mmCIF file of C-alpha atoms in Angstrom:
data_model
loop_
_atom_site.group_PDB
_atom_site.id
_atom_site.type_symbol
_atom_site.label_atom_id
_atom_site.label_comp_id
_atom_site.label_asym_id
_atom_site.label_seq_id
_atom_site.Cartn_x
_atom_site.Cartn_y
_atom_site.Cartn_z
ATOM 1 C CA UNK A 167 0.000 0.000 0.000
ATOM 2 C CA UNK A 168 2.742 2.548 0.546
ATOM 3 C CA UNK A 169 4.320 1.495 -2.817
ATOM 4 C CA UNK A 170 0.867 2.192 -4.579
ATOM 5 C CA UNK A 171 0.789 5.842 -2.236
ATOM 6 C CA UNK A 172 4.279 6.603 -3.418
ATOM 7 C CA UNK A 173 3.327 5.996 -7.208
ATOM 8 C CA UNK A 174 -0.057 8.334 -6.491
ATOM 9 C CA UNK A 175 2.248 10.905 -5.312
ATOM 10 C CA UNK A 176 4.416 10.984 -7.956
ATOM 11 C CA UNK A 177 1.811 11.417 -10.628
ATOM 12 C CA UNK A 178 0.381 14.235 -8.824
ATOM 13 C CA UNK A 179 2.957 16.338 -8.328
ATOM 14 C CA UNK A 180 3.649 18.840 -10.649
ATOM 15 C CA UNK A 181 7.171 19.742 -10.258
ATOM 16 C CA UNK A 182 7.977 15.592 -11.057
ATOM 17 C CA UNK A 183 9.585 15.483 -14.283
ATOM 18 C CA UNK A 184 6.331 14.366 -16.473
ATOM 19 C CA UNK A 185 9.108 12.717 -18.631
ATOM 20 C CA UNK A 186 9.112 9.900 -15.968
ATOM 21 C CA UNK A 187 4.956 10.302 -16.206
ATOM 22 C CA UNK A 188 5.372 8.864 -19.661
ATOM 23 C CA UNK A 189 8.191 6.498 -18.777
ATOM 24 C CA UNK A 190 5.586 4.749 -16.395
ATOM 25 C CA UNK A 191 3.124 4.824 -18.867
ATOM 26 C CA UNK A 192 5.320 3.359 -21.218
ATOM 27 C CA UNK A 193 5.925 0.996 -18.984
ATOM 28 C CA UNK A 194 2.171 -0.079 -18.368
ATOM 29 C CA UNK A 195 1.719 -0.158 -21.899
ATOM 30 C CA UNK A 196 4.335 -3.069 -22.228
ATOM 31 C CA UNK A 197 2.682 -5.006 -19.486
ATOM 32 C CA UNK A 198 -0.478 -4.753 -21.048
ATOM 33 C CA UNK A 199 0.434 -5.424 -24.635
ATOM 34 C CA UNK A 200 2.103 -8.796 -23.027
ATOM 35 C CA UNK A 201 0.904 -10.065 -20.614
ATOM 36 C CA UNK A 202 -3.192 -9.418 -21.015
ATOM 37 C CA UNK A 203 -3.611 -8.372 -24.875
ATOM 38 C CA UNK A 204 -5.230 -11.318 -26.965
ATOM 39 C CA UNK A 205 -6.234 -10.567 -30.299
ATOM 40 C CA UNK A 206 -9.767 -12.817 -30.962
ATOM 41 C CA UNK A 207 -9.150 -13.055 -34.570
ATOM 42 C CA UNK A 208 -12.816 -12.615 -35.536
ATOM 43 C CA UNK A 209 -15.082 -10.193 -36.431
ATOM 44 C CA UNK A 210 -14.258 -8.588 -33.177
ATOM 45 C CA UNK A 211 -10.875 -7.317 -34.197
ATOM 46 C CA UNK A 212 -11.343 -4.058 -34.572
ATOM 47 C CA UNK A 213 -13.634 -3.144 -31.737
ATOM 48 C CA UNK A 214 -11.096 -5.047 -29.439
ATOM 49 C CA UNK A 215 -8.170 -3.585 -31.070
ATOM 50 C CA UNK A 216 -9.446 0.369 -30.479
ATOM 51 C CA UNK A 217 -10.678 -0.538 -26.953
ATOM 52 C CA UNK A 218 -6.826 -1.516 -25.661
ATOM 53 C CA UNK A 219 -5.256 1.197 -27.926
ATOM 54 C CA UNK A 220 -7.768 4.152 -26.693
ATOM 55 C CA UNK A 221 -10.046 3.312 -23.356
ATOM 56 C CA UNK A 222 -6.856 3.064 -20.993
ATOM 57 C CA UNK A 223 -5.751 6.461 -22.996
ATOM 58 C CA UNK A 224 -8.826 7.789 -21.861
ATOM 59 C CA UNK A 225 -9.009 6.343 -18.167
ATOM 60 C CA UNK A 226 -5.107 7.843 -17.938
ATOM 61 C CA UNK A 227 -6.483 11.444 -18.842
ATOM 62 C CA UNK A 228 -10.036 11.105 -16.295
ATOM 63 C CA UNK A 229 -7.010 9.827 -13.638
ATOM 64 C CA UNK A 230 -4.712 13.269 -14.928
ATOM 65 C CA UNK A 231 -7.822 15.281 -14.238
ATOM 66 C CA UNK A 232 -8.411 13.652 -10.716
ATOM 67 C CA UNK A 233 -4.347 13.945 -9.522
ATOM 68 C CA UNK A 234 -4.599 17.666 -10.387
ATOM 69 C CA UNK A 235 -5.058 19.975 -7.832
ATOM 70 C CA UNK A 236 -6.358 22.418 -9.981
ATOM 71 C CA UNK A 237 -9.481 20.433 -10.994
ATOM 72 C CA UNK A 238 -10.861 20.433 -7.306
ATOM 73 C CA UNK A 239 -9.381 24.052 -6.693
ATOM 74 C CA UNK A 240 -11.338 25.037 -9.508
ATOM 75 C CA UNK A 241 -14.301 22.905 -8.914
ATOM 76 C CA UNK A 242 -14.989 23.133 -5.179
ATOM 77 C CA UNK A 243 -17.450 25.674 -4.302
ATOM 78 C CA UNK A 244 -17.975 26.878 -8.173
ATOM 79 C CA UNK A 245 -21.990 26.591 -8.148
ATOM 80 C CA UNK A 246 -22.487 27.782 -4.927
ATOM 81 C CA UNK A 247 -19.932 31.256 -5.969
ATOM 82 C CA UNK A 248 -21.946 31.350 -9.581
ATOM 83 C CA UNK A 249 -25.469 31.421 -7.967
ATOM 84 C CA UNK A 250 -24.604 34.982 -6.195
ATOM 85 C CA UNK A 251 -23.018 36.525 -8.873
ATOM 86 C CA UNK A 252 -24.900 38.957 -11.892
ATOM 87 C CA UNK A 253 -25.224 37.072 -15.135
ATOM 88 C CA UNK A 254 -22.378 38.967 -16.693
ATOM 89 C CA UNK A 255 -20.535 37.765 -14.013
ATOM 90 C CA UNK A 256 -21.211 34.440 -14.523
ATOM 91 C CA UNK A 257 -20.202 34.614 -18.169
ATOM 92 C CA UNK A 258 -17.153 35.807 -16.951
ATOM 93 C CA UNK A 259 -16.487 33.027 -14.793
ATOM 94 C CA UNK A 260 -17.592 30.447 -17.063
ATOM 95 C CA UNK A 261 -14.752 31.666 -19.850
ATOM 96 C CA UNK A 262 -12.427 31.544 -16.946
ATOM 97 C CA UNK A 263 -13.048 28.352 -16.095
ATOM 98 C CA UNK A 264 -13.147 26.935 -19.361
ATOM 99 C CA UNK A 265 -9.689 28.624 -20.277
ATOM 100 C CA UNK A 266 -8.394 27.221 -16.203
ATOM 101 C CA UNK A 267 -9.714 23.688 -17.562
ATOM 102 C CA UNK A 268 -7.687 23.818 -21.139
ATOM 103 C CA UNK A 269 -4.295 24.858 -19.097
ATOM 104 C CA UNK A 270 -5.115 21.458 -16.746
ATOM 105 C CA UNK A 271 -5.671 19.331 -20.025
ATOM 106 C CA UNK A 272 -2.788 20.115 -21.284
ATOM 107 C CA UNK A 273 -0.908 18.789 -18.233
ATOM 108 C CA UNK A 274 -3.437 15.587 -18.181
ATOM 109 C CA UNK A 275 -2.986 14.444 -21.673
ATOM 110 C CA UNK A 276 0.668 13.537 -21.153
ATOM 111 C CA UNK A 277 0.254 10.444 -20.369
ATOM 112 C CA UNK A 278 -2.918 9.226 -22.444
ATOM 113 C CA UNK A 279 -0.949 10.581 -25.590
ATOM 114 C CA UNK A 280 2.076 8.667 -24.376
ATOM 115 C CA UNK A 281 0.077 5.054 -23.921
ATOM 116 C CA UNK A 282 -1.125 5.726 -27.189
ATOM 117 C CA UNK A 283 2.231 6.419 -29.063
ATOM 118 C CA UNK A 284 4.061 3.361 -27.505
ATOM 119 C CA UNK A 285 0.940 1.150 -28.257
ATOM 120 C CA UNK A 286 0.928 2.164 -32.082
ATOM 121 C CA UNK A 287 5.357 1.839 -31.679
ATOM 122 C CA UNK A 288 4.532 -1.515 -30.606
ATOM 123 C CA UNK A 289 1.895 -2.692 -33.511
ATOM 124 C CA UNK A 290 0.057 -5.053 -32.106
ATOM 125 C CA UNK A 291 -3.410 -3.153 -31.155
ATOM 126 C CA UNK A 292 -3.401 -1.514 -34.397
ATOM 127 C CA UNK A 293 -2.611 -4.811 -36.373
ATOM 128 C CA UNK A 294 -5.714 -6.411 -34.619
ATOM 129 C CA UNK A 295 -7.664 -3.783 -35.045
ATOM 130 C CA UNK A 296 -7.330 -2.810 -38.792
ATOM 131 C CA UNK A 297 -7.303 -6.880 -39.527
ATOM 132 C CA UNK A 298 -11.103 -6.497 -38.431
ATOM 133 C CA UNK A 299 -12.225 -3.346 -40.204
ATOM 134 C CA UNK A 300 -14.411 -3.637 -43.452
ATOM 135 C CA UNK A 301 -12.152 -4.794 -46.066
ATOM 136 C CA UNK A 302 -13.863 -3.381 -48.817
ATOM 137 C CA UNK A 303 -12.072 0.020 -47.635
ATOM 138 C CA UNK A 304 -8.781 -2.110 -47.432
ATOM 139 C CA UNK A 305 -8.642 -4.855 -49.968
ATOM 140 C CA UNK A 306 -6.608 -3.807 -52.783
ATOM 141 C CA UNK A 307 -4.076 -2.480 -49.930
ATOM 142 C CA UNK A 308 -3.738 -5.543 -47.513
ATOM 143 C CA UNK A 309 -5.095 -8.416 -50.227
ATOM 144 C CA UNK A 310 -4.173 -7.365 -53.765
ATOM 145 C CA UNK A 311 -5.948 -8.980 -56.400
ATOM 146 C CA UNK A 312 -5.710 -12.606 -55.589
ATOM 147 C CA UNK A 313 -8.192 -12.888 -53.059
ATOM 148 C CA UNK A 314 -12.093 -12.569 -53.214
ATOM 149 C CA UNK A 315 -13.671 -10.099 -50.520
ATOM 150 C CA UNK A 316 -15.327 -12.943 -48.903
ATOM 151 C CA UNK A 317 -11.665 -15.017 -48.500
ATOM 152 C CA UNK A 318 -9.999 -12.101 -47.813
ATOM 153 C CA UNK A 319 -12.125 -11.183 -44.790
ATOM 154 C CA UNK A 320 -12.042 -14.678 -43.338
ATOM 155 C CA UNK A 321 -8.091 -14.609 -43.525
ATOM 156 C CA UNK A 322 -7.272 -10.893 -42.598
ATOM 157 C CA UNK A 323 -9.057 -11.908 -39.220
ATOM 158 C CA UNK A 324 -6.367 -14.579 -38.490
ATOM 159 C CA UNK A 325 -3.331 -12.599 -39.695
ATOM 160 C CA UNK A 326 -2.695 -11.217 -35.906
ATOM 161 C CA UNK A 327 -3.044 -15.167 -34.043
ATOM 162 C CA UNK A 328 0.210 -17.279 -35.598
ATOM 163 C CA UNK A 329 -0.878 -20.532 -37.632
ATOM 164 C CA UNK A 330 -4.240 -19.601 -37.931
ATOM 165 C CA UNK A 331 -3.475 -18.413 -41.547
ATOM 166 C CA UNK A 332 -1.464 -19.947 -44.392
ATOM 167 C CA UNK A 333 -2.122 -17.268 -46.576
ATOM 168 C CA UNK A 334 2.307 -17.041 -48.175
ATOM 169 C CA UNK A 335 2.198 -12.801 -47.700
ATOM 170 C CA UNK A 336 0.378 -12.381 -44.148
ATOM 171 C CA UNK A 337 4.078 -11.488 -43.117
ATOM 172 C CA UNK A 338 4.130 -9.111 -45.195
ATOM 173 C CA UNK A 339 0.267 -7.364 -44.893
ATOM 174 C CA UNK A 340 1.534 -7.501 -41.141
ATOM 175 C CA UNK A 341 5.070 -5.702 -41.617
ATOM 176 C CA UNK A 342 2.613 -2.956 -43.595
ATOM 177 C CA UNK A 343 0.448 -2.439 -40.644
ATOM 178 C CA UNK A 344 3.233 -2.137 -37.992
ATOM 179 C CA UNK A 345 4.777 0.224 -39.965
ATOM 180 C CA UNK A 346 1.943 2.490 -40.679
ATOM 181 C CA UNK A 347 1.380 1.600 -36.628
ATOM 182 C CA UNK A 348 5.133 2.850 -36.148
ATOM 183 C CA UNK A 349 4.992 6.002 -38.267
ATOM 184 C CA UNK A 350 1.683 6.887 -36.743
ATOM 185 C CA UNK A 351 3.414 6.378 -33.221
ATOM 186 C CA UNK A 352 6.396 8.487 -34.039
ATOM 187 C CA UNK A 353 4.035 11.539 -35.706
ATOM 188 C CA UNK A 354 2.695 11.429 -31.843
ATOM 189 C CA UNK A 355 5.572 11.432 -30.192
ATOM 190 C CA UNK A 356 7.164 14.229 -32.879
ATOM 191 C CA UNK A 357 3.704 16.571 -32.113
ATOM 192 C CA UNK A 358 4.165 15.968 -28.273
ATOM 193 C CA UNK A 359 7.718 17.315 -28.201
ATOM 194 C CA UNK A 360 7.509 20.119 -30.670
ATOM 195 C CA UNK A 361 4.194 21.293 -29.405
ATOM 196 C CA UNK A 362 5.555 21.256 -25.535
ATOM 197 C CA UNK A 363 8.574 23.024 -27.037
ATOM 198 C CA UNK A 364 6.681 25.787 -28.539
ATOM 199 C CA UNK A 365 4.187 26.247 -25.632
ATOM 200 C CA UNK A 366 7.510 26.733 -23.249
ATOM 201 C CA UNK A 367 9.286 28.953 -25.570
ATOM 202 C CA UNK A 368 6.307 30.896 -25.763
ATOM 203 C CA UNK A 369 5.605 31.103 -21.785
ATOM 204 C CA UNK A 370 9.110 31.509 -20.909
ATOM 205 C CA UNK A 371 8.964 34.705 -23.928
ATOM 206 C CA UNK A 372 5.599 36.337 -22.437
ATOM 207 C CA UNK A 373 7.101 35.812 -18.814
ATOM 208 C CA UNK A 374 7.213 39.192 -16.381
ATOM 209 C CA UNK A 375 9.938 37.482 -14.080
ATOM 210 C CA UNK A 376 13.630 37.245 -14.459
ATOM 211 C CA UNK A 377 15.215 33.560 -15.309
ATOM 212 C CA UNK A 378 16.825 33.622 -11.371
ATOM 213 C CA UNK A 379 13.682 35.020 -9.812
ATOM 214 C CA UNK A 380 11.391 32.221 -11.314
ATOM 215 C CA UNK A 381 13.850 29.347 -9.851
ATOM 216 C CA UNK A 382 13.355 30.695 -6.546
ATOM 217 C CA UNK A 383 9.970 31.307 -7.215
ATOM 218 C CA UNK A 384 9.335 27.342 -7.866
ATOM 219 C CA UNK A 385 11.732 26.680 -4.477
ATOM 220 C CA UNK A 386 9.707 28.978 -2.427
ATOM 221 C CA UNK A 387 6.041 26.847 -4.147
ATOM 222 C CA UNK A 388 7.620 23.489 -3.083
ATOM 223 C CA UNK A 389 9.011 24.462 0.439
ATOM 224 C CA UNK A 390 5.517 26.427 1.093
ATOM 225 C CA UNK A 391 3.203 23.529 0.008
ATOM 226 C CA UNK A 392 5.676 20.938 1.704
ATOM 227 C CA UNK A 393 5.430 22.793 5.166
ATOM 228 C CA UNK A 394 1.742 23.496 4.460
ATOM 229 C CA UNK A 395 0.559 19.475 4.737
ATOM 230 C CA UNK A 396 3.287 19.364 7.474
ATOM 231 C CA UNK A 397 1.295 21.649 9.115
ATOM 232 C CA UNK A 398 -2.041 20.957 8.571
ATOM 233 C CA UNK A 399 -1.350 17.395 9.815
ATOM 234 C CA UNK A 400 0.218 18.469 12.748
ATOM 235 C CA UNK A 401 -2.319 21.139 13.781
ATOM 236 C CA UNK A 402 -5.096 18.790 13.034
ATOM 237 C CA UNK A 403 -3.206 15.998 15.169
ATOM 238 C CA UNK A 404 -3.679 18.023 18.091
ATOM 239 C CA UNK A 405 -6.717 19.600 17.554
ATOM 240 C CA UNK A 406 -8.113 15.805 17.895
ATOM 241 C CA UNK A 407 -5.836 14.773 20.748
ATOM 242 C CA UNK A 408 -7.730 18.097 22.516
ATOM 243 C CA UNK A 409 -10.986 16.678 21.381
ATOM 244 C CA UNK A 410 -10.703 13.626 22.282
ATOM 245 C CA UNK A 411 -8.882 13.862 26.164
ATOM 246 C CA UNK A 412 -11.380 16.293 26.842
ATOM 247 C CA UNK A 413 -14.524 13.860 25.280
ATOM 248 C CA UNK A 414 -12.613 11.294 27.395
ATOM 249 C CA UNK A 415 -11.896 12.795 30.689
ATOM 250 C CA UNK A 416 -15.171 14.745 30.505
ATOM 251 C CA UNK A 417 -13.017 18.146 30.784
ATOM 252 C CA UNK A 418 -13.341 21.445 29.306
ATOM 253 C CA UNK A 419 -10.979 21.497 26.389
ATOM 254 C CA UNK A 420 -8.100 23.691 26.090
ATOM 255 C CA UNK A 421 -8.324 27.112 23.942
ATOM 256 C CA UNK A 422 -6.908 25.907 20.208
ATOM 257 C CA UNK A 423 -6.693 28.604 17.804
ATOM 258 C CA UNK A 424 -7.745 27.281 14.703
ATOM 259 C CA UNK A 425 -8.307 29.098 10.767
ATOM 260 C CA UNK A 426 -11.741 30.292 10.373
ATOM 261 C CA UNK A 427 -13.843 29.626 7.382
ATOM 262 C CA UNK A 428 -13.465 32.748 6.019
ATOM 263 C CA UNK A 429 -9.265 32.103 6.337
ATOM 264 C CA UNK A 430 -9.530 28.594 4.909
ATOM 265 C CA UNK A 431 -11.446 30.439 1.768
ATOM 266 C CA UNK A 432 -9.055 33.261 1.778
ATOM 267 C CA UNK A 433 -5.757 30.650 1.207
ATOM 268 C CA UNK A 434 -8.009 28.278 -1.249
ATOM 269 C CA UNK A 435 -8.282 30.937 -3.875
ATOM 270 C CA UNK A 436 -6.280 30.820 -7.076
ATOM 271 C CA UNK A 437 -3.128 33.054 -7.366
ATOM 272 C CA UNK A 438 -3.443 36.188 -9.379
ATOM 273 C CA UNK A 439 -0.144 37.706 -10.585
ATOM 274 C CA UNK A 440 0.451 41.302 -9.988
ATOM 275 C CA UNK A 441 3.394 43.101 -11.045
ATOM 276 C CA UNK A 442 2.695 45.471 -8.518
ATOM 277 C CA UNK A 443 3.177 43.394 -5.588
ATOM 278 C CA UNK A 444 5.700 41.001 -4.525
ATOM 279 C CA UNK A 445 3.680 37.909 -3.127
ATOM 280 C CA UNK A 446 5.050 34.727 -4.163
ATOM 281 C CA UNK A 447 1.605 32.699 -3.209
ATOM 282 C CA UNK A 448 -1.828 32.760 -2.505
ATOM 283 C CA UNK A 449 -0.270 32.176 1.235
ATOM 284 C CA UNK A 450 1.882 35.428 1.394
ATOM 285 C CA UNK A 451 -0.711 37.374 0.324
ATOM 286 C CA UNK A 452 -2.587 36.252 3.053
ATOM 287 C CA UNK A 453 -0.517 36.911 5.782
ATOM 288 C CA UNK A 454 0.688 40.311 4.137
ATOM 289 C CA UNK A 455 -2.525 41.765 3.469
ATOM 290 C CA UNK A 456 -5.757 39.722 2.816
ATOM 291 C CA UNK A 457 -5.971 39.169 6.535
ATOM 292 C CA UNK A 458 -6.536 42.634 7.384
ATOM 293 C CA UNK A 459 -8.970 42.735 3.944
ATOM 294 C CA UNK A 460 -10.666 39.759 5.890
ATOM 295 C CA UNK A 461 -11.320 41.829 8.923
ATOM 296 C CA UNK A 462 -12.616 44.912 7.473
ATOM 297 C CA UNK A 463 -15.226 42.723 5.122
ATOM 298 C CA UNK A 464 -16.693 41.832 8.579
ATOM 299 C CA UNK A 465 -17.501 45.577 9.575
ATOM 300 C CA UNK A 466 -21.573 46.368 9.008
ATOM 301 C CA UNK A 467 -20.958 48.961 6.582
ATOM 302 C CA UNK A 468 -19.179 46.561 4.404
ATOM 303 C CA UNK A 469 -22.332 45.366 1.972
ATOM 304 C CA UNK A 470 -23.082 42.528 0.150
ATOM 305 C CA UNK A 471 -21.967 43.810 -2.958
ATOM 306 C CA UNK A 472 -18.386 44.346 -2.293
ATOM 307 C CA UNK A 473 -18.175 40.708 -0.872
ATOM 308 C CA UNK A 474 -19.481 39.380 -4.261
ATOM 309 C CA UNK A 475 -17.135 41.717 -6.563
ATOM 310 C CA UNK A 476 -14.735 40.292 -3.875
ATOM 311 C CA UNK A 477 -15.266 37.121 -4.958
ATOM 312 C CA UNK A 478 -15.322 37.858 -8.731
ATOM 313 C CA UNK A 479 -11.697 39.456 -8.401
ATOM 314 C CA UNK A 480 -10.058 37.040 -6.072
ATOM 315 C CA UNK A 481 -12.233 33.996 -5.377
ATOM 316 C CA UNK A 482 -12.427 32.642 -8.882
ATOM 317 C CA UNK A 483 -10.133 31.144 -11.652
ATOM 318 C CA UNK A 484 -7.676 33.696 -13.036
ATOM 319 C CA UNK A 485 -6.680 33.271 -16.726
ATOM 320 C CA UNK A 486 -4.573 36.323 -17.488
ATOM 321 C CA UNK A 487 -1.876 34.686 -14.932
ATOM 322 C CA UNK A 488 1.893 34.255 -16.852
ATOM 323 C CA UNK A 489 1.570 30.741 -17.996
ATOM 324 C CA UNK A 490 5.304 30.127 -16.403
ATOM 325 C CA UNK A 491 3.757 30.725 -12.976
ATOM 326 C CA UNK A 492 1.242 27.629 -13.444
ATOM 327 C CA UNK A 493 2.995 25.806 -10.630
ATOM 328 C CA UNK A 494 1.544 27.936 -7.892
ATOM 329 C CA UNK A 495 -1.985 25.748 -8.294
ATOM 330 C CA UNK A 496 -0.193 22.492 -8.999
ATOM 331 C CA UNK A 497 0.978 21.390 -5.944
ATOM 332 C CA UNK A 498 0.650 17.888 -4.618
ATOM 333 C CA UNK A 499 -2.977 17.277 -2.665
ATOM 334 C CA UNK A 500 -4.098 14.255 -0.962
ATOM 335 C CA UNK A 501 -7.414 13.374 -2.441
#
């Protein structure tokens, strides 16, 4: 079990090297391919095929979606915030969102793009599953001339199971297809790289903060969110043990001071970059300033209104942050 935790840990933190994301994937695919793929050689090639090269590809990016922090940050509390706002508000906050989700896709598609590249590398879903598709669309390409469309059906469904077929070229209809597999594999891989290449170039061109400053920057994230669960474990340790002894020894408990609500909203919001201000998290703002912005919402001449513009400006899902700051909200969570 505290293998398995380990592996969940790695995959949802940010700052892991998502090479090694698609390493492990890599790695699953192999296992997979080996030790539970079994072609049927029927007319259920092709549906069987596409299931093994795609549905894992698609549970990898629902499980990419889940590990990210950002999903729940972004999620958690969303209808309850859109119900108070004005409707142009809310059209606001639905771009944001949708603009917040497309910048956590493109973190969670690493490694359902990466199953599928090694799977069509390796050949053998995609030789299963275009033995099985309807070979009128294929039959000069995989069969020539020499076979009938009813023949070559029957045989192109036993090409991928060994000594099923004695047709003299299946070799060679199967070298095609795991070559067209290959080349399709390596035109994924090629778009991966270039298009991460081109999305960092073009963050690290648009970005506000020095080369030096941004290295500290992502030190300062990974100490802060470290020392945060280290906290927050702790704190909520003995805020039990207090419970508990005085549940126990039927005793008034000792004062705890404990984040309110309000604070626990306050440090949950997204981080909005300012270039006025020198905050390096959501968490430094709060002790810096948002504190004493906390206390003065609570005065009774402090209206409804501002705590709902409030909310539009701070609460929700910032898109206009420098893309090379997206590992503020990316930290490792527990779900």
């Amino acid at each position: 079990m505290d293998k398995f935790k380990t592996v969940l840990s790695i995959a949802a933190n940010k700052q892991t090297n998502l090479g090694l994301v698609a390493l492990l994937t890599a790695a699953g695919e192999q296992i997979f391919s080996t030790a539970v793929f079994r072609c049927p050689c029927n007319d259920w090639n092709f549906f069987y095929g596409m299931v093994f090269l795609l549905v894992p590809a698609l549970a990898l990016l629902v499980l990419g979606y889940i590990l990210s922090k950002k999903t729940w940050k972004l999620f958690t509390g969303l209808c309850v915030h859109k119900s108070k706002l004005s409707k142009l508000c809310r059209v606001k906050t639905c771009i944001a969102v949708m603009i917040m989700f497309l910048q956590i896709t493109t973190t969670a598609v690493v490694a359902p793009f990466s199953w599928i590249a090694v799977a069509l590398l390796n050949g053998n879903y995609f030789e299963c599953a275009f033995t099985g598709v309807n070979v009128t669309v294929f039959k000069d390409h995989l069969c020539g001339s020499t076979l009938s469309q009813s023949k070559c059906q029957d045989e192109l469904y036993k090409f991928p199971c060994p000594g099923k077929s004695t047709v003299p070229y299946k070799d060679d209809v199967l070298a095609t297809l795991r070559a067209e597999s290959q080349i399709a594999g390596w035109l994924v891989i090629a778009s991966i790289i270039v298009s991460n290449l081109i999305l960092t170039c073009v963050a690290r061109c648009k970005s506000p903060i020095s080369y030096l400053q941004l290295k500290f920057w992502r030190a300062y994230a990974q100490e802060e969110n470290a020392l945060l669960e280290s906290y927050s474990a702790k704190h909520a340790k003995e805020l039990a043990e207090r419970n508990l002894k005085s549940f126990f020894q039927q005793t008034p408990p000792a004062p705890i001071i404990s984040p309110s609500n309000q604070d626990w909203r306050q440090i949950s919001r997204f981080y909005r970059f300012n270039p006025n201000d020198h905050y390096y998290s959501i968490m430094h703002q709060y002790v810096e300033c948002d504190k004493r912005e906390a206390d003065n919402r609570h005065s009774p001449d402090h209206g409804m209104g501002s705590i709902i513009l409030h909310s539009i400006q701070s609460d929700g899902p910032s898109p206009d942050n420098p893309a090379v700051l997206s590992f503020l909200d990316e930290a490792k969570m527990p779900l």
